[in-house]
Coordinates of N, CA and C in Angstrom, one line a residue:
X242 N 152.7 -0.4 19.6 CA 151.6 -1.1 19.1 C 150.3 -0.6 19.8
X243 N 149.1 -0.9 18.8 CA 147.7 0.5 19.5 C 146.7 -0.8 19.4
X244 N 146.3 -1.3 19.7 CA 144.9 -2.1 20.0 C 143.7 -0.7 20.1
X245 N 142.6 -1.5 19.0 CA 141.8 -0.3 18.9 C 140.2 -1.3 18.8
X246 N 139.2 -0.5 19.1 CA 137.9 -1.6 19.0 C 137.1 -0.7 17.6
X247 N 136.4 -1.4 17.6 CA 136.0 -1.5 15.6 C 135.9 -0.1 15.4
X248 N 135.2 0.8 16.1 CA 135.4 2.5 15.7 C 136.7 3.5 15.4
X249 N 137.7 2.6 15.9 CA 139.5 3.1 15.7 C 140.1 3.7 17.1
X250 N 138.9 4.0 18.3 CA 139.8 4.1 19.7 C 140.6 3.0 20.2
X251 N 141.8 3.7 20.5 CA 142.5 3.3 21.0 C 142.1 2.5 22.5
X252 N 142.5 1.2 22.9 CA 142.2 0.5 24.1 C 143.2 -0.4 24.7
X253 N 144.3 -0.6 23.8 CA 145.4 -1.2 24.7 C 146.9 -0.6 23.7
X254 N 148.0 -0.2 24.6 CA 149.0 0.2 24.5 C 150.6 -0.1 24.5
X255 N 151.1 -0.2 23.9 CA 152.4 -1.0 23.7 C 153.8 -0.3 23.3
X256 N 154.0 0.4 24.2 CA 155.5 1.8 23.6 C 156.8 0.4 24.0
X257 N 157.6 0.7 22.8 CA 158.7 -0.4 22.7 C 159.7 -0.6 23.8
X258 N 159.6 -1.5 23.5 CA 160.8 -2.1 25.0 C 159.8 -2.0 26.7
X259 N 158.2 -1.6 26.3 CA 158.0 -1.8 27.8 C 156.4 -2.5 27.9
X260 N 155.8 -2.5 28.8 CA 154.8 -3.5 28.8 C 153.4 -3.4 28.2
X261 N 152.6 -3.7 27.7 CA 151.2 -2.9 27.3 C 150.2 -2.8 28.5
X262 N 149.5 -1.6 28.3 CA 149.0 -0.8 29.2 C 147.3 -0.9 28.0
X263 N 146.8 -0.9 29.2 CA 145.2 -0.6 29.5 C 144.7 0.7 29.3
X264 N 143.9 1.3 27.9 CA 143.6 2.5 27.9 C 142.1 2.5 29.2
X265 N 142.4 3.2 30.2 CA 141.3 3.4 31.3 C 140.2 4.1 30.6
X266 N 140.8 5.0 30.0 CA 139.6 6.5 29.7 C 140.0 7.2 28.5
X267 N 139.7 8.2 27.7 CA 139.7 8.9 26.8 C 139.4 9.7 26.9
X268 N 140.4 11.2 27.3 CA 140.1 12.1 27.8 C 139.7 13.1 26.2
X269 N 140.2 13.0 24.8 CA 139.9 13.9 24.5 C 140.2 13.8 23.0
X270 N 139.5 14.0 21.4 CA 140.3 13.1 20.3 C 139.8 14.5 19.0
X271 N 140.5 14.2 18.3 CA 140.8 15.2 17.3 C 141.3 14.8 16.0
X272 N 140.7 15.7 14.8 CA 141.1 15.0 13.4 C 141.9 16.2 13.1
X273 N 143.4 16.1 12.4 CA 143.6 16.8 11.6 C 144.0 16.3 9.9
X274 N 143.4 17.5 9.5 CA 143.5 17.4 7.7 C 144.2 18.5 7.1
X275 N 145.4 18.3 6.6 CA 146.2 19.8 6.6 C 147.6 19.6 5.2
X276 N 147.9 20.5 5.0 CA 148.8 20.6 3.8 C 148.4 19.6 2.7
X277 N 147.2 19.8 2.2 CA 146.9 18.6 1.4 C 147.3 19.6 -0.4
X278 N 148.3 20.8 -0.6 CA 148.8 21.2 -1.6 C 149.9 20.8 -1.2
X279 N 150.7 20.4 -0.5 CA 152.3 19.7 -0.3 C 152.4 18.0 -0.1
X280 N 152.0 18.1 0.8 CA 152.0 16.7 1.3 C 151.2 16.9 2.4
X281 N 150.1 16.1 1.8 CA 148.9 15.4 2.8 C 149.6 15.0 4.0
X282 N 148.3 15.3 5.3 CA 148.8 15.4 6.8 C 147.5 14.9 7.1
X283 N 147.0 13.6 7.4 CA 145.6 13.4 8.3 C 146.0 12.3 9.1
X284 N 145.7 12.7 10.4 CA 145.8 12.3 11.6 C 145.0 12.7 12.6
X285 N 144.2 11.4 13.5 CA 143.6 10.9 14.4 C 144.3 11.2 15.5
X286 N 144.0 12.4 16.7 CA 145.0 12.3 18.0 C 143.8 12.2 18.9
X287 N 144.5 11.3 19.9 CA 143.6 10.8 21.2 C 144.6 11.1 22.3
X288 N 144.2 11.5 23.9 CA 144.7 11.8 24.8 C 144.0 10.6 24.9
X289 N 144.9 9.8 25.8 CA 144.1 8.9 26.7 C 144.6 8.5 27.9
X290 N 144.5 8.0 29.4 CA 144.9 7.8 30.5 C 145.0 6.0 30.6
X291 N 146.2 5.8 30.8 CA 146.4 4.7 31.0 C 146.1 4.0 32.3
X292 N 146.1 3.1 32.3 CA 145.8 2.0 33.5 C 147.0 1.9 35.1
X293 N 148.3 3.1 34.7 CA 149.1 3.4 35.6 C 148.8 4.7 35.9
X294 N 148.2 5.2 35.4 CA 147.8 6.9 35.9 C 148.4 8.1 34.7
X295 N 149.1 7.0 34.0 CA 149.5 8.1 33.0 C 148.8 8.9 31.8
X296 N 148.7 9.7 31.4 CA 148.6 10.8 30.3 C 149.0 10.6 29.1
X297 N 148.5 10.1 27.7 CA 149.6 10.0 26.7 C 148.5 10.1 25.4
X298 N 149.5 11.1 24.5 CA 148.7 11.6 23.4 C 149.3 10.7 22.8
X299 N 148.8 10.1 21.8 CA 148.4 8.9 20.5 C 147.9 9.8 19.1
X300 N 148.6 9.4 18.2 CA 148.1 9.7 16.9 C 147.8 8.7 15.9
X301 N 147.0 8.5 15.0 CA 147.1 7.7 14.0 C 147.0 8.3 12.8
X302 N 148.2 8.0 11.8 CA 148.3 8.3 10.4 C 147.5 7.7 9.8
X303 N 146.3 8.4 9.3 CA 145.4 7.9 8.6 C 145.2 7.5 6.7
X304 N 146.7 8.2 6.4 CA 147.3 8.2 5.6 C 148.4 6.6 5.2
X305 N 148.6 6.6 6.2 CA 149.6 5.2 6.1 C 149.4 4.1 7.5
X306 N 148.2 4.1 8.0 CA 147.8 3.6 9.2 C 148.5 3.3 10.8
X307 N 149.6 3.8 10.6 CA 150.5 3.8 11.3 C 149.9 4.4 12.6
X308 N 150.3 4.1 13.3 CA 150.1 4.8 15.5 C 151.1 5.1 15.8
X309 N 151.4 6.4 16.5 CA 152.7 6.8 16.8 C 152.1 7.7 18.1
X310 N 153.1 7.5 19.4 CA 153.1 8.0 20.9 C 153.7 9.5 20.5
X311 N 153.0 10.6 20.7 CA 153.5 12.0 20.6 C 154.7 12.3 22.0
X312 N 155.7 12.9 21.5 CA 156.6 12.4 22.3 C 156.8 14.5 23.0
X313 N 157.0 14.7 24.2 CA 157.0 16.1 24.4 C 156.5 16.6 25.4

């Protein structure tokens, strides 16, 4: 689950089974628009630093609204 404030950044964090986490900072955000002759690809990625010191790239399917934690 992605808590976002009216603009669509991300600000509070919820990966399953563990606790939600405080987006601290927003280190860095990016649009992609791509294969739109196959199957359309647009997604919203944000790096952002959590409120434990952690690192974690975020996407949003902007296509089906969905938030998904890039995992890797």
């Amino acid at each position: 689950m992605v808590r976002t404030v009216e603009n669509g950044g991300p600000t509070h964090v919820r990966l399953p089974g563990k606790p939600a986490h405080t987006v601290e900072a927003l280190r860095e955000s990016w649009r992609i628009d791509d294969e739109w002759w196959r199957q359309p690809i647009s997604r919203e990625y944000h790096i952002v630093v959590l409120d434990d010191g952690r690192n974690l790239t975020l996407y949003h399917d902007l296509l089906d609204g969905t938030w998904y934690a890039q995992r890797g």
